[in-house]
Coordinates of C-alpha atoms and ligand atoms in Angstrom, one line a residue:
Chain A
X289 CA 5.6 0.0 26.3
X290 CA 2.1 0.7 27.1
X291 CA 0.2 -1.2 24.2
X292 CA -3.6 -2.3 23.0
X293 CA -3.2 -5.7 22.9
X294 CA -6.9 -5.8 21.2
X295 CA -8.0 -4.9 17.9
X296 CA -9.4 -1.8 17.7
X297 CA -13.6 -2.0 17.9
X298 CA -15.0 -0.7 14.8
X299 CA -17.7 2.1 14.5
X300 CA -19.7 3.8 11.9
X301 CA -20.2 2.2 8.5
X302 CA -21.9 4.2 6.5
X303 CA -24.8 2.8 4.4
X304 CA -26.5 4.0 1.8
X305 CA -30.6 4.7 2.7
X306 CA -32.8 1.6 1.5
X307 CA -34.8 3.5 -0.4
X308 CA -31.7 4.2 -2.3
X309 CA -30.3 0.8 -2.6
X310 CA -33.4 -1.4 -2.6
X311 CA -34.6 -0.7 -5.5
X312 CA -32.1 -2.5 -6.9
X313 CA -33.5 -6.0 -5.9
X314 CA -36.7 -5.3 -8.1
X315 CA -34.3 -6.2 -11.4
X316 CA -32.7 -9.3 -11.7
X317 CA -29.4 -10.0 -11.1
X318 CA -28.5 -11.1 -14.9
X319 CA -29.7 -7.3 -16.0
X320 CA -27.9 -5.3 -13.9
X321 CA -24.6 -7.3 -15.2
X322 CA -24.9 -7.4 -18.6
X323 CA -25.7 -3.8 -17.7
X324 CA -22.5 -3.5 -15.5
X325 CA -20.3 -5.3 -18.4
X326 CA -21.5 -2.7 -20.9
X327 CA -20.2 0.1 -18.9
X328 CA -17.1 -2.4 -17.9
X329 CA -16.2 -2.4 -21.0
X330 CA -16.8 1.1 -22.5
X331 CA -14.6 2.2 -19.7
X332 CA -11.5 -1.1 -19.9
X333 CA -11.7 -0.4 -23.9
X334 CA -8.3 0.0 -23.9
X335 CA -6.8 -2.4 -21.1
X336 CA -9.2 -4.7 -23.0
X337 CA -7.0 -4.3 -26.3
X338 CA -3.8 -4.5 -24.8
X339 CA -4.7 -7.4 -23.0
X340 CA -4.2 -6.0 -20.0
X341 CA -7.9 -8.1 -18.5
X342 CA -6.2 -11.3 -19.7
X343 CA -5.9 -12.9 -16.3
X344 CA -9.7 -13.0 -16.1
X345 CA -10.4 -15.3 -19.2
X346 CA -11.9 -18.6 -18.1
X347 CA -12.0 -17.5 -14.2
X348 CA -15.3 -15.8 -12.9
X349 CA -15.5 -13.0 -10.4
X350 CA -18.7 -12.1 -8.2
X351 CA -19.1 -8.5 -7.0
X352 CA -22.1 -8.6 -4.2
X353 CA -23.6 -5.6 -3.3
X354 CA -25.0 -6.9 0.7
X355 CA -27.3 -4.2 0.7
X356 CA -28.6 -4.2 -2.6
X357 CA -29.1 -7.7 -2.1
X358 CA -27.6 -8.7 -5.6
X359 CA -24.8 -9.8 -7.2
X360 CA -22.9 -9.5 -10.1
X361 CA -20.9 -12.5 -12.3
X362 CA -18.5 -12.0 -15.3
X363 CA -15.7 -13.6 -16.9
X364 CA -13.6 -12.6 -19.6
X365 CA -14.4 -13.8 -23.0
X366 CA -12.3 -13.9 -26.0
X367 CA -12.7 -10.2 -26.6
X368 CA -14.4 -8.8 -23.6
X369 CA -15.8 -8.8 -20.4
X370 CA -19.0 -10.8 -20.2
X371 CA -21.7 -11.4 -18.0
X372 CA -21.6 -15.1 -16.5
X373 CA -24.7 -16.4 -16.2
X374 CA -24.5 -20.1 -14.5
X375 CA -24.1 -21.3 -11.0
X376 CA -20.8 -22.6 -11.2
X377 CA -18.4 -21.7 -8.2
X378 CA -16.4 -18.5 -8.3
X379 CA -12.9 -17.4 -8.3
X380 CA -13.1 -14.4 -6.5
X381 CA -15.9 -12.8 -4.3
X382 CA -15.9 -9.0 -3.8
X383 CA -18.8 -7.9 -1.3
X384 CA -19.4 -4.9 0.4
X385 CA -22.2 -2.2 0.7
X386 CA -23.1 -0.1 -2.7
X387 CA -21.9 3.3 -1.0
X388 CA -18.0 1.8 0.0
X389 CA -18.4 0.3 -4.2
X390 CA -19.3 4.0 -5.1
X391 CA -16.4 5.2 -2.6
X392 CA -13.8 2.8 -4.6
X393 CA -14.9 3.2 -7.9
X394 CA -14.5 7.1 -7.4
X395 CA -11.2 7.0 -6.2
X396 CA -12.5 8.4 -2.9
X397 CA -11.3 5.7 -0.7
X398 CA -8.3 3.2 -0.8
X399 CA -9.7 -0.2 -1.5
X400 CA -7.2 -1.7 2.0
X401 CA -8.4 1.0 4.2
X402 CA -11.9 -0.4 3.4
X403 CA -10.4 -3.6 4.0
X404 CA -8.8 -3.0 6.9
X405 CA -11.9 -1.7 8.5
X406 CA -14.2 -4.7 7.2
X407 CA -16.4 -2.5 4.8
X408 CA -15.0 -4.6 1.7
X409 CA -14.5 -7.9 1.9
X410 CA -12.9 -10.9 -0.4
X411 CA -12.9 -14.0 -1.0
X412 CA -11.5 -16.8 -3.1
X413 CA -8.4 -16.5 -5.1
X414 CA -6.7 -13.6 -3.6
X415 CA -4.3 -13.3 -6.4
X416 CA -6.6 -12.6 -8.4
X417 CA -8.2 -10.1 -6.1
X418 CA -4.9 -8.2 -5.8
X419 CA -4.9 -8.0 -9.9
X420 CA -8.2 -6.3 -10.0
X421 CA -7.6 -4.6 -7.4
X422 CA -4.1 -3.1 -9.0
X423 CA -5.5 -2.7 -12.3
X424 CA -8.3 -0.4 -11.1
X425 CA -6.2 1.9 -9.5
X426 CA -3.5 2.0 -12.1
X427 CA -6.1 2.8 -14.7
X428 CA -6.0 6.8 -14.7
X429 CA -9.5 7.7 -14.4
X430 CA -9.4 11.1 -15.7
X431 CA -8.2 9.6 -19.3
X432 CA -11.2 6.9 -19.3
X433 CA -14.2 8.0 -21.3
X434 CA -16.9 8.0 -18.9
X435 CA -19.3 11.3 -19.9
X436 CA -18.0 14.5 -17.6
X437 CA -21.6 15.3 -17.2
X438 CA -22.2 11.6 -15.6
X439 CA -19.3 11.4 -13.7
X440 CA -20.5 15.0 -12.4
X441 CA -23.5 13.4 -11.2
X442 CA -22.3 10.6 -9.7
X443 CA -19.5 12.7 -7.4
X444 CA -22.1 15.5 -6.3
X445 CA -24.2 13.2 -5.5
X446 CA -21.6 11.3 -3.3
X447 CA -20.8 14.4 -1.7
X448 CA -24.0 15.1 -1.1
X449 CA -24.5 12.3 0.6
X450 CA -21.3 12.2 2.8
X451 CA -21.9 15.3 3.9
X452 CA -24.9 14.2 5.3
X453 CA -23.5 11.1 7.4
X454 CA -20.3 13.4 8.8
X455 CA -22.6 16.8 10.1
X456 CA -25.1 15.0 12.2
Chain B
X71 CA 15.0 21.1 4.9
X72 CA 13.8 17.7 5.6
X73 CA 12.5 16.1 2.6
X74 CA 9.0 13.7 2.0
X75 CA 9.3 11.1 0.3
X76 CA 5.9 9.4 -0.6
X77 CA 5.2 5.9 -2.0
X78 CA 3.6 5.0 -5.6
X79 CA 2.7 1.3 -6.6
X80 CA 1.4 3.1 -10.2
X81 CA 1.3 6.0 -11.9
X82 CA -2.1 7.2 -10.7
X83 CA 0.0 7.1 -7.3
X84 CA 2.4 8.9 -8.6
X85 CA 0.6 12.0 -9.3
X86 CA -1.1 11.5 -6.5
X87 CA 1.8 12.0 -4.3
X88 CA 3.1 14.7 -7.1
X89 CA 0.1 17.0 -6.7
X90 CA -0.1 16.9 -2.9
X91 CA 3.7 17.8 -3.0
X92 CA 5.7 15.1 -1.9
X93 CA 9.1 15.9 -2.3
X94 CA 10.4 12.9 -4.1
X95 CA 8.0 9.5 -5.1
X96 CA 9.5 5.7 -4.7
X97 CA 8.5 3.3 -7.6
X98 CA 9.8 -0.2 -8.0
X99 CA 9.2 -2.8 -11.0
X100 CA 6.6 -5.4 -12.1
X101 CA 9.0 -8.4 -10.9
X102 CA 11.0 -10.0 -7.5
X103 CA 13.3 -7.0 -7.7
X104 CA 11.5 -5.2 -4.9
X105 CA 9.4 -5.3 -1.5
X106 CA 6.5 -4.8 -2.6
X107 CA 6.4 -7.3 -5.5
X108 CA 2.3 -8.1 -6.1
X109 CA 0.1 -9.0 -9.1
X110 CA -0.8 -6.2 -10.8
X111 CA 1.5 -3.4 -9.5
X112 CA 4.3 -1.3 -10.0
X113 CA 6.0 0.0 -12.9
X114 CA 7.3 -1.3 -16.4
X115 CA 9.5 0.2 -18.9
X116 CA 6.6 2.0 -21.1
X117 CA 5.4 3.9 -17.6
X118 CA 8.2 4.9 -15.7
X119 CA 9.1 7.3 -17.8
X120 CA 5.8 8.9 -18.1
X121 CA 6.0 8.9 -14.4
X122 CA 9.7 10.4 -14.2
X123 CA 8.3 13.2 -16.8
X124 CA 5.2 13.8 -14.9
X125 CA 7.1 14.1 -11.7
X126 CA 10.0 16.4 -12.9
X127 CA 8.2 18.7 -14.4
X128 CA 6.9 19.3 -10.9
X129 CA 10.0 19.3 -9.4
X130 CA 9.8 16.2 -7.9
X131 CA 12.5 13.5 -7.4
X132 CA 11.6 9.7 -8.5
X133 CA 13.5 7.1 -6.7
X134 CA 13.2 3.6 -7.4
X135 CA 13.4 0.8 -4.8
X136 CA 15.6 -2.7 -6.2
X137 CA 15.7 -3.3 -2.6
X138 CA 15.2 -7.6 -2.4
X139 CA 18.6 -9.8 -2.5
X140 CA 19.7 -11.3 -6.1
X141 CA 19.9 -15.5 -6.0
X142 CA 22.2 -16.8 -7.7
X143 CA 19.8 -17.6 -10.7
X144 CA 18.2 -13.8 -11.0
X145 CA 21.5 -11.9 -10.8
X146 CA 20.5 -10.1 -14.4
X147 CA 17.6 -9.4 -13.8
X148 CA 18.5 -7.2 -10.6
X149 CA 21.3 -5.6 -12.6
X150 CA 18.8 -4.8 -15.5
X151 CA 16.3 -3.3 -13.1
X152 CA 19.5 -0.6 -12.2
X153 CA 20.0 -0.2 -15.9
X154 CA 16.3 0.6 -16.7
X155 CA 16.2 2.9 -14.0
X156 CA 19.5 4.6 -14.8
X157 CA 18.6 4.7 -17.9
X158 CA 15.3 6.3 -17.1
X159 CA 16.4 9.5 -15.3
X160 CA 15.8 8.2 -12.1
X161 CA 17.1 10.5 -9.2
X162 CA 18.3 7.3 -7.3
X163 CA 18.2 4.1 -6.8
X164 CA 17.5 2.3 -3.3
X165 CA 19.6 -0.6 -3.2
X166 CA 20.0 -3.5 -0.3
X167 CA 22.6 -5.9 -1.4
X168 CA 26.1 -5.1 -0.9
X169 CA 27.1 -7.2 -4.6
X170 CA 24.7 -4.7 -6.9
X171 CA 25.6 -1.5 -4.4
X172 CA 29.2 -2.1 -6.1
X173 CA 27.6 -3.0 -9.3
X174 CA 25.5 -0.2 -9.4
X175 CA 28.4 2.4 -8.0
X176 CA 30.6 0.8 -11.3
X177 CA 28.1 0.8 -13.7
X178 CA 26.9 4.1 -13.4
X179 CA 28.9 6.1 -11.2
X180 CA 27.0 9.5 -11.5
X181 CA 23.8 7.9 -9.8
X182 CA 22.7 8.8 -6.7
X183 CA 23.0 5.3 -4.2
X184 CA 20.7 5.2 -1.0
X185 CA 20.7 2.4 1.0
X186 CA 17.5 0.5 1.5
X187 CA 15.4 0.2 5.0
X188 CA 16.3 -3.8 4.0
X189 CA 19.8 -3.1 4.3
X190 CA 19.4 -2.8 7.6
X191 CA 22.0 -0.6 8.8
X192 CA 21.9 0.1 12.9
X193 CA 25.2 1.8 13.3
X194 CA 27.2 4.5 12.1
X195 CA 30.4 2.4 11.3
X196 CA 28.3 0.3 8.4
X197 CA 26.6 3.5 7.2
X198 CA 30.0 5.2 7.0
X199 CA 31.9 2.2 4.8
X200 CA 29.1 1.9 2.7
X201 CA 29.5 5.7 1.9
X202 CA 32.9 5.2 1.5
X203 CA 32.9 2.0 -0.5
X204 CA 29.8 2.5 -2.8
X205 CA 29.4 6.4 -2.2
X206 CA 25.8 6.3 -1.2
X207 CA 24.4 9.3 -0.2
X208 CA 21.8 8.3 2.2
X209 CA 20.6 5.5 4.3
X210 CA 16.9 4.6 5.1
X211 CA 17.1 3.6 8.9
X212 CA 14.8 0.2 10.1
X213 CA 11.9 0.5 12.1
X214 CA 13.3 -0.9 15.3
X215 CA 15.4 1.7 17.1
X216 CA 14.6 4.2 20.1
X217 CA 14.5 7.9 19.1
X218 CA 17.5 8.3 21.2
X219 CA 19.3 5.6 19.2
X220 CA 18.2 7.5 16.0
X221 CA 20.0 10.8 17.6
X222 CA 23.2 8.7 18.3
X223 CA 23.2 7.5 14.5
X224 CA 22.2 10.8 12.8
X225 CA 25.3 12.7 15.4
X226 CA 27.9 10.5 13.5
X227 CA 26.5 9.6 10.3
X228 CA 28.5 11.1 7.3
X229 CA 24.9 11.8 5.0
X230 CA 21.4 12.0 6.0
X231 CA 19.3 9.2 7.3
X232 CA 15.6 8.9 6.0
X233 CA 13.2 7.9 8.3
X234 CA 9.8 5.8 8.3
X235 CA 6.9 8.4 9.4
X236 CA 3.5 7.0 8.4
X237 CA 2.7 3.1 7.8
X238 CA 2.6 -1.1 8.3
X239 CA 5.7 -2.1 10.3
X240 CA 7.4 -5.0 10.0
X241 CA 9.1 -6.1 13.6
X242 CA 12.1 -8.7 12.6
X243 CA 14.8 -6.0 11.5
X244 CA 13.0 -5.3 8.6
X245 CA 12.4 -8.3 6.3
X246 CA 15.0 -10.7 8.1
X247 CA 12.3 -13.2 9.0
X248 CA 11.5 -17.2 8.3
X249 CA 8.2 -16.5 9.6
X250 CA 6.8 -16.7 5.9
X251 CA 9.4 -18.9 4.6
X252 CA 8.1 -20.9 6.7
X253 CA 4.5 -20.8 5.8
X254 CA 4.7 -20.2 2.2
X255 CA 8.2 -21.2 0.8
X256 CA 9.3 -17.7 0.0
X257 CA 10.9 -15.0 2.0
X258 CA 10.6 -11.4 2.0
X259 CA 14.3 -10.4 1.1
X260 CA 14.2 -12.8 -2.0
X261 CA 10.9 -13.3 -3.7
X262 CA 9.6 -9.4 -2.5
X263 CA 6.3 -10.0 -0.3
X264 CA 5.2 -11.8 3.0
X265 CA 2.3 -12.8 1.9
X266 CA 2.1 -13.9 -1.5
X267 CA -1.6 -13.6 -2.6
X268 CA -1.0 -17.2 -4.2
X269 CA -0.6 -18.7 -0.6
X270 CA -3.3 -16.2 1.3
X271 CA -7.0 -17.7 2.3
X272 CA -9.9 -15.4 3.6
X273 CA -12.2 -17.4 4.8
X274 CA -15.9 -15.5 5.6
X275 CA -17.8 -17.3 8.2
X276 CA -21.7 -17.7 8.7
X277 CA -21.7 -15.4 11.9
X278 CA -20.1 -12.6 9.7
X279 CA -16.2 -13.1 10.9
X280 CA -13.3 -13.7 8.8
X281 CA -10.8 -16.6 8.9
X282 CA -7.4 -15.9 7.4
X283 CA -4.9 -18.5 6.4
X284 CA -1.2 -18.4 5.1
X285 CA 0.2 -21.6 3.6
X286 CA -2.8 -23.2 5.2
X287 CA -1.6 -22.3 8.4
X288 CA -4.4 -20.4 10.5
X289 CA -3.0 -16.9 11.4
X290 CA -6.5 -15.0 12.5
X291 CA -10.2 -14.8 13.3
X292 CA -11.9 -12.0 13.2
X293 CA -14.5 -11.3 14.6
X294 CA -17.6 -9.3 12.6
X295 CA -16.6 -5.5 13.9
X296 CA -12.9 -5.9 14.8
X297 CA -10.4 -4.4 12.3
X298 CA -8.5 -6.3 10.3
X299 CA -4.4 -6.3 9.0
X300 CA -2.3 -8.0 6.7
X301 CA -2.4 -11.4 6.6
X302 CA 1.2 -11.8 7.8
X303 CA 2.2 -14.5 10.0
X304 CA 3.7 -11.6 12.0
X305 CA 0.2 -10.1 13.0
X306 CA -1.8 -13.1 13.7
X307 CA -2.8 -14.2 17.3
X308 CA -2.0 -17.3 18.3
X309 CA -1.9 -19.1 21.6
X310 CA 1.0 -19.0 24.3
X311 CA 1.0 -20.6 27.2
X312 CA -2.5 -20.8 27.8
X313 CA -3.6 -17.6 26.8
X314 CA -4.5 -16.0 23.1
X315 CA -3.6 -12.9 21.6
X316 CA -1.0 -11.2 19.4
X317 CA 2.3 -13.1 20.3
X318 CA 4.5 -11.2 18.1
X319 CA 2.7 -7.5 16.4
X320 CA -0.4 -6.1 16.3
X321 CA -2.3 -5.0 12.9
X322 CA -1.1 -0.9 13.5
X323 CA 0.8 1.5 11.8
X324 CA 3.8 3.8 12.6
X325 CA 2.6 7.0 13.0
X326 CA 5.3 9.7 14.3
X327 CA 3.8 13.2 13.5
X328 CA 4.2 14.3 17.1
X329 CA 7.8 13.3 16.5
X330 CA 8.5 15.8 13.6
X331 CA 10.2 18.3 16.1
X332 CA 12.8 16.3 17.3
X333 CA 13.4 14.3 14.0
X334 CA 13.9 18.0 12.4
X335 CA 16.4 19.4 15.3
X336 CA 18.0 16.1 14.5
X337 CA 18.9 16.9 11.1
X338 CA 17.3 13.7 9.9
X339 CA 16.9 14.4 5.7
X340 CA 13.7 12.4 4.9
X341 CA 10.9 11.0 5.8
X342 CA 9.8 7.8 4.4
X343 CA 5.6 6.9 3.9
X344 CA 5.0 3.3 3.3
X345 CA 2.7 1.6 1.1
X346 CA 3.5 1.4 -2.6
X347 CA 0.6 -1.7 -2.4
X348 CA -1.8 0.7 -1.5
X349 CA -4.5 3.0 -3.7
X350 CA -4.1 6.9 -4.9
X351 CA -6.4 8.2 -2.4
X352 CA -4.3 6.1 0.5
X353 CA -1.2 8.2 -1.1
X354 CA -3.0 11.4 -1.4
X355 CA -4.7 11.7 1.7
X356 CA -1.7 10.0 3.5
X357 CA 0.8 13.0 1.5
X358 CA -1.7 15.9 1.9
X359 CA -1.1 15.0 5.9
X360 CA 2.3 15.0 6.1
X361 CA 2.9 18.0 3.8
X362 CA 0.9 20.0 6.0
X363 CA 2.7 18.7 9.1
X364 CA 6.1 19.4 7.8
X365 CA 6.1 22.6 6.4
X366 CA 4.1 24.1 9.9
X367 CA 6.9 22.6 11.9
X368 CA 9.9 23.9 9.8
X369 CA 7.9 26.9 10.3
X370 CA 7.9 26.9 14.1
X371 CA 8.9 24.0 15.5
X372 CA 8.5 25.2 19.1
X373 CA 5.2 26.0 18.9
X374 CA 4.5 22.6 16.5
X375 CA 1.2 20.7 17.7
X376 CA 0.2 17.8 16.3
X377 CA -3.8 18.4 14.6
X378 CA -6.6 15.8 16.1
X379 CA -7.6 16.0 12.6
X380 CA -4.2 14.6 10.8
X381 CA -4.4 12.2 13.6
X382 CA -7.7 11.2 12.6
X383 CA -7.0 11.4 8.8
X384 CA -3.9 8.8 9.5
X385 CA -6.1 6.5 12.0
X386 CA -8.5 6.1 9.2
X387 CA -6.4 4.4 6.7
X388 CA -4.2 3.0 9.2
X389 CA -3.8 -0.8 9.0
X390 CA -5.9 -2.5 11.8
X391 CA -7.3 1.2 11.9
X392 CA -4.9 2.0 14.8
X393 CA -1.2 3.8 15.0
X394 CA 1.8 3.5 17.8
X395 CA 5.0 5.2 17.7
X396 CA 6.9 1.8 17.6
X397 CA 10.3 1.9 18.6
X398 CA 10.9 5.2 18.8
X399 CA 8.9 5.5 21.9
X400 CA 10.9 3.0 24.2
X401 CA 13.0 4.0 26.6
X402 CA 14.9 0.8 26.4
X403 CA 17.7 -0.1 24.5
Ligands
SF4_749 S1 6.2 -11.7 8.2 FE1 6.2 -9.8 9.5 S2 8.1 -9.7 10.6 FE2 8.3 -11.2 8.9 S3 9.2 -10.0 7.2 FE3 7.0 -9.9 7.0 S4 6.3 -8.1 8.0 FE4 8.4 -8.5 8.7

């Protein structure tokens, strides 16, 4: 059996321009959470009341944009998500590049195949990682209330840009 | 007409597979009662029958996977995941252990049995008493035989066989392994995962690898742009003898689309796409492939070519972003 005993090289990881992403770094890190929690929690309203987000109360998770060049802590608090502001250590760590975020949080791209190719990466508890991770994707995104005109934004502009880094 | 049968670890999943016309979906339940038991996924009482609804009125067969082996202490809790789905409308239930085949061919004799991939049936004899004891109606084949022994098995089976097409392999005659018993204090067949995220460690280092640990036990490094697998103990390089490198798998998956010819003129029934842990776009793109394949080849299977682009499409999702043909390939017995 004629076999690749080596892992197979990786190529091509897309990246968002810098002008697109860098920006980003002007704000601090604090706003664009508490900015990130509010839209969290419009769209989890109803996990949140069915206490599906339970398993986050009292454990923090970090989601770090690498290009970006920030970072984002919350926590569960007794009704909601909530930014988490101190430097204590984290439960989970979720980093990866702000396109292969966009890609995921579309639905565009399976969160393992990212994995798989090192384009998402985790660390921490990875039980806790796999609950996130399963709750995302069981959430049916057509039902959550995010506003059709911004959600047509976001995928045209994805598109857009996709289309840019696959014709040369 | 041989059937496609596509994975769903939630009911996003589940119409994912629906709308790019799979031809029946496997589900399991939120416990130890199946393969793929992690935090987070699978199905519960309030959603499978929103999925079973959904998926009917598209004409599409649920099936629902109670595939791990009762302990002694669980037995109920095996035999009410039959009764939930039974009582669901599921299409049929894919059972491993021979004590709740029986219970499940007493308890509700009108329901479709098919034995599981864990049941681990290599020969025609134990396929044809379990169809005559327990009536099932079709047997999911492991991953470890040569096409040529598939050919011998479907020439005297009494039903159809499903076969694996697309996905992560597991080597040891599917799930009979102490490799993560031993590192973790749970096996496959019993608990319903390898690697139980409880017991997994990534580990990033400074120079932008990744360490991976099960139980403790160091399984692989990773280097910044190699891809990356399952952190099974299975997949992990180790060193023999002097020399490193993958001493039982690789990080692959199946892939057998240039196989589809000879599976069809075989009269195998099914084929089976792994991955109920994985995301709706994994089971859409994965079912939009294999859709494609199979209705060009039952439309000329002579002239059947494999695309570069499904080939591509597959790669890409592919654990350790590579495929092989497994066993089927060798020439060996
Ligand atoms: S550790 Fe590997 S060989 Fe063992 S049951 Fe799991 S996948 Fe199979």
């Amino acid at each position: 059996m004629e076999q690749n005993r080596q892992p197979s090289e990786l190529t091509n990881r897309p990246q968002l321009p810098p002008f697109l992403s860098a920006p980003l770094q002007l704000v601090p890190d604090l706003i664009h959470t508490q900015l990130l929690v509010r839209v969290l929690n419009h769209l989890f309203k109803q996990p949140l009341q069915e206490g599906e987000l339970d398993f986050l109360e009292s454990r923090t998770a970090v989601i770090r944009l690498l290009d970006g060049g920030v970072e984002f802590r919350f926590t569960k608090g007794r009704k909601k998500l909530v930014a988490h502001s101190g430097s204590s250590s984290v439960d989970l760590a979720i980093s990866g590049n702000l396109y292969d975020f966009i890609q995921l949080s579309l639905g565009k791209e399976d969160p393992d195949t990212l994995f798989f190719q090192r384009r998402i990466r985790l660390e921490g508890d990875v039980e806790l990682g796999l609950e996130i991770k399963n709750l995302l994707y069981g959430l049916e995104l057509d039902s959550l209330t995010m506003p059709t005109p911004l959600r047509k934004l976001v995928r045209g502009a994805v598109d857009h840009y996709q289309n840019r880094i696959t014709t040369p | 007409m041989m059937e496609l049968v596509c994975p769903a670890g939630n009911l996003p999943s589940l119409k994912a597979a629906v709308d790019q016309g799979a031809d029946a979906v496997y589900i399991g339940f939120k416990d130890e009662t199946n393969a793929r038991n992690f935090a987070g996924l699978n199905f519960n009482s309030r959603n499978i029958e929103r999925g079973i609804e959904y998926a009917h009125q598209r004409g599409t067969r649920v099936f629902a996977a109670i595939n791990t082996f009762p302990q002694p202490n669980g037995w109920h809790r095996w035999t009410d995941a039959v009764d939930l789905a039974a009582e669901s409308g599921i299409d049929a239930v894919i059972l491993a252990d021979l004590g709740l085949l029986e219970y499940a061919a007493q308890r509700w004799p009108e329901m479709n049995l098919h034995l599981s991939v864990q049941g681990s049936a290599t020969n025609y004899e134990s396929i044809d008493f379990l169809h005559r004891t327990f009536g099932i109606s079709r047997a999911v084949i492991p991953r470890v035989l040569s096409a040529a022994q598939v050919r011998h098995l479907a020439e005297h089976s009494p039903i159809p066989l499903e076969l694996f097409g697309f996905g992560s392999l597991c080597v040891m005659v599917e799930g009979r392994c102490l490799l993560s018993s031993y590192a973790t204090g749970r096996s496959p067949n019993t608990y319903g995962a390898c690697s139980p995220g409880s017991h997994v460690e990534w580990i990033e280092r400074p120079d932008g690898g990744t360490e991976t640990r099960l139980g403790g036990i160091l399984v692989d490094r990773f280097e910044a742009n190699e891809a990356a697998g399952y952190p099974t103990i299975c997949k992990g390089r180790f060193e023999v003898e002097g020399k490193e490198g993958y001493a039982i798998e690789e990080p692959t998956s199946l892939n057998t689309l240039e196989l589809l010819p000879e599976m069809m003129s075989m009269g195998i029934g099914a084929v089976k796409i792994e991955g109920r842990q994985r995301s709706p776009a994994y089971v859409a793109q994965v079912t939009q492939v294999w859709r494609e394949a199979i209705d060009r080849c039952q439309r000329d299977p002579e002239g059947f070519q494999v695309e570069p682009r499904w080939n591509a499409a597959l790669s890409k999702v592919a654990e350790g972003a590579q495929t092989t043909l497994g066993a089927y390939q060798r020439t060996w017995q």
